[in-house]
Amino acid sequence: MSECQCQRQLQVSREAVIHLCALLNDDMQLMGFGGHPMPAVLKVTAALNFYASASFQGPSGNLCGFKQSALHHCIREVTDALYQRASDYVRFRKDPESQAIGFDSIAGFPHVQGSLHLCGLHPCGHQGSRRATSCIPQPKGLSLAQSTAMRNLTSDAEERYNASHGRPRATNEQAISMLKTCFRCLDRSGGALQYELERVARIVAVCCALHNLILNRRQALQDEERREQDSSSDNEVAEGLQQEMCM
């Protein structure tokens, strides 16, 4: 697949697909569904297409030439492999210094690691559009529940409390909207995930991990490009000095 095809159909770069294949290669079975050889790249591509689409398994199978049963097996295998590594990319802040730049900085709530939304605990972090955080390891801290907002306000202090209370909710909604845009399988506009609850929870956690992994890869590539540019500039300076010495 070209870079354009990867971005359009998988929501990730071609480099990220190659990295994922290398990362998960040892976790993938050599044989696919039915005992036929199936390389990791096909399984990863099919699963990524499923995560990125709201059309569920039909078009994802067409992309790689899979039947429905084989595709279901691939999605499960890749999801389980990514879920085992999810905690490498999705973490809660543990030390007080890093917690201070989270919910404390945006809303004035100390020791808060996450927030509870209307239908339970959503996978979101304080950085909203930049980093998604899921409850993979149990956090050491507090969860800010929407139900703790005050009603029938009677003082300025209560109004300030509610104003601060609403800022994390806006961050939640931004993070959830961003995840649904990147991973259409999470968006109910295309229907609901037709899996048992535990499987749905794994898919949500995997999408959060994939989001952070993609950002990490992007940052790593940018850092590498900067190092190469700095190295090139240093070489040019050294060559210039050497020429001046020779003159």
XYZ file of C-alpha atoms in Angstrom:
247
model
C 0.000 0.000 0.000
C 1.140 3.533 -0.750
C 1.457 6.209 1.926
C -1.775 7.794 0.705
C -3.645 4.466 0.885
C -2.373 3.782 4.421
C -3.472 7.180 5.655
C -6.878 6.954 3.989
C -7.787 3.337 4.750
C -5.826 2.609 7.940
C -5.533 6.074 9.541
C -1.812 5.472 10.125
C 1.373 6.091 8.181
C 3.091 3.387 6.163
C 6.061 3.611 8.536
C 3.745 2.974 11.499
C 2.328 -0.133 9.796
C 5.847 -1.481 9.255
C 6.722 -0.736 12.887
C 3.598 -2.521 14.133
C 4.337 -5.574 12.009
C 7.863 -5.780 13.419
C 6.560 -5.214 16.951
C 3.882 -7.920 16.762
C 5.577 -10.397 14.449
C 6.683 -12.733 17.256
C 3.181 -12.628 18.771
C 1.466 -13.649 15.546
C 0.841 -17.279 14.679
C 2.455 -18.421 11.446
C -0.771 -19.989 10.302
C -4.026 -18.179 9.755
C -7.582 -19.359 10.153
C -8.004 -22.779 8.503
C -4.307 -23.682 8.691
C -3.154 -21.583 5.737
C 0.074 -19.526 5.977
C -0.686 -15.869 6.679
C 2.042 -13.241 7.221
C 1.747 -10.759 10.060
C 1.483 -7.823 7.652
C -1.847 -9.100 6.309
C -3.261 -9.632 9.784
C -2.129 -6.210 11.016
C -3.417 -4.453 7.894
C -6.818 -6.142 8.143
C -7.152 -5.282 11.838
C -6.095 -1.651 11.315
C -8.627 -1.287 8.527
C -11.311 -2.639 10.836
C -10.379 -0.191 13.619
C -10.349 2.718 11.158
C -13.680 1.944 9.470
C -17.263 2.185 10.596
C -18.240 -0.568 8.177
C -17.131 -3.444 10.401
C -15.760 -6.586 8.829
C -16.944 -6.635 5.198
C -14.677 -3.995 3.559
C -11.783 -4.961 5.851
C -11.896 -8.467 4.436
C -12.117 -7.186 0.880
C -8.961 -5.133 1.419
C -6.870 -8.248 2.123
C -8.994 -10.835 0.314
C -10.206 -12.473 3.544
C -13.408 -14.309 4.219
C -15.496 -13.205 7.192
C -14.356 -16.052 9.435
C -10.671 -15.497 8.664
C -10.982 -11.758 9.228
C -12.689 -12.275 12.586
C -9.765 -14.474 13.638
C -7.209 -11.853 12.505
C -8.929 -9.015 14.357
C -9.057 -11.069 17.542
C -5.398 -12.135 17.271
C -4.076 -8.632 16.567
C -6.317 -7.068 19.231
C -5.088 -9.515 21.869
C -1.441 -8.956 20.893
C -1.809 -5.172 21.053
C -3.756 -5.353 24.307
C -0.864 -7.195 25.975
C 1.363 -4.243 25.056
C -1.158 -1.482 25.696
C 0.342 -0.510 29.048
C 3.577 0.389 27.216
C 1.732 3.271 25.545
C -1.101 4.144 27.932
C -0.104 5.172 31.452
C -1.434 7.216 34.312
C 0.820 9.782 35.910
C 2.112 8.433 39.234
C 4.478 10.996 40.721
C 3.141 14.264 42.198
C 5.264 16.419 39.883
C 3.778 15.000 36.698
C 0.281 14.904 38.203
C 0.565 18.630 38.833
C 0.547 19.299 35.073
C -2.576 17.179 34.544
C -6.035 17.806 35.921
C -4.518 19.958 38.655
C -3.227 22.441 36.097
C -6.381 22.632 33.991
C -9.005 22.500 36.731
C -7.312 22.878 40.115
C -8.103 19.318 41.240
C -5.047 17.647 42.855
C -4.384 13.896 42.664
C -6.988 13.364 39.896
C -5.971 10.761 37.315
C -9.145 10.487 35.248
C -12.784 11.418 35.094
C -16.097 9.617 35.023
C -18.569 10.516 32.302
C -22.287 9.805 31.940
C -22.104 6.104 31.109
C -19.062 5.120 33.137
C -15.332 5.580 32.906
C -14.291 6.767 29.473
C -10.705 6.312 28.235
C -9.387 9.855 28.308
C -6.506 11.821 29.704
C -5.841 15.406 30.637
C -4.072 16.203 27.357
C -7.174 15.639 25.262
C -6.232 15.876 21.602
C -2.592 14.949 22.226
C -2.650 11.871 24.420
C -5.361 9.356 25.244
C -5.246 7.551 28.572
C -7.091 4.325 29.353
C -7.613 2.422 32.607
C -5.187 -0.372 31.803
C -3.201 -0.325 35.059
C -5.305 0.778 38.035
C -4.378 4.409 38.749
C -3.222 5.610 42.142
C -5.335 8.688 42.550
C -8.849 10.018 42.287
C -11.452 9.897 39.522
C -13.492 13.031 39.000
C -17.147 12.021 38.542
C -19.577 14.111 36.557
C -22.154 13.462 39.276
C -20.043 15.422 41.781
C -20.987 18.712 40.140
C -23.073 20.826 42.502
C -26.681 21.870 41.965
C -28.704 24.734 43.406
C -25.630 26.905 43.777
C -25.699 29.317 46.694
C -22.207 30.869 46.770
C -19.369 32.119 44.585
C -17.224 29.244 45.837
C -19.745 26.700 44.543
C -19.890 28.462 41.179
C -16.091 28.399 40.934
C -16.111 24.713 41.845
C -18.589 23.896 39.071
C -16.624 25.982 36.558
C -13.463 24.040 37.374
C -15.414 20.789 37.364
C -16.576 21.385 33.781
C -13.104 21.854 32.277
C -12.039 18.173 32.535
C -15.362 17.177 30.965
C -14.540 19.330 27.925
C -11.172 17.586 27.714
C -12.941 14.223 27.890
C -15.302 15.077 25.090
C -12.439 16.343 22.933
C -10.417 13.163 23.483
C -13.388 10.853 22.841
C -14.353 12.767 19.691
C -10.784 12.540 18.437
C -10.675 8.776 19.046
C -13.976 8.239 17.236
C -12.717 10.254 14.271
C -9.510 8.221 13.965
C -11.072 4.852 14.831
C -14.534 4.756 13.322
C -15.251 1.345 14.827
C -15.832 3.234 18.110
C -18.432 5.554 16.616
C -22.057 4.502 16.995
C -22.939 6.325 13.759
C -21.865 3.171 11.953
C -23.607 0.876 14.450
C -22.364 -0.721 17.668
C -19.471 -3.144 18.024
C -20.964 -6.615 17.718
C -18.826 -8.246 20.402
C -19.107 -9.230 24.038
C -18.356 -6.497 26.564
C -14.834 -7.694 27.393
C -13.899 -7.755 23.701
C -15.288 -4.249 23.193
C -13.252 -3.004 26.177
C -10.110 -4.501 24.658
C -10.762 -2.812 21.319
C -11.226 0.556 23.037
C -7.964 0.135 24.988
C -6.133 -0.955 21.820
C -7.361 2.105 19.916
C -6.073 4.347 22.731
C -2.715 2.554 22.662
C -2.531 2.819 18.866
C -3.193 6.540 19.055
C -0.327 7.083 21.482
C 1.961 4.705 19.586
C 1.366 6.677 16.384
C 2.183 9.939 18.182
C 5.319 8.390 19.681
C 6.487 7.208 16.250
C 5.788 10.629 14.754
C 7.774 12.313 17.527
C 10.639 9.829 17.146
C 10.856 10.504 13.405
C 10.809 14.259 13.973
C 13.586 13.944 16.567
C 15.625 11.827 14.161
C 15.179 14.373 11.377
C 16.316 17.166 13.708
C 19.388 15.154 14.730
C 20.245 14.556 11.082
C 19.827 18.256 10.301
C 21.992 19.232 13.287
C 24.615 16.682 12.266
C 24.592 18.001 8.704
C 24.976 21.568 9.952
C 27.875 20.557 12.215
C 29.585 18.835 9.277
C 29.182 21.936 7.127
C 30.689 24.103 9.859
C 33.602 21.677 10.295
C 34.251 21.606 6.550
C 34.203 25.400 6.450
C 36.734 25.653 9.278
C 38.937 23.058 7.637
C 38.929 25.020 4.379
C 39.854 28.246 6.207
C 42.762 26.480 7.942
C 44.036 25.191 4.620
C 43.964 28.696 3.141
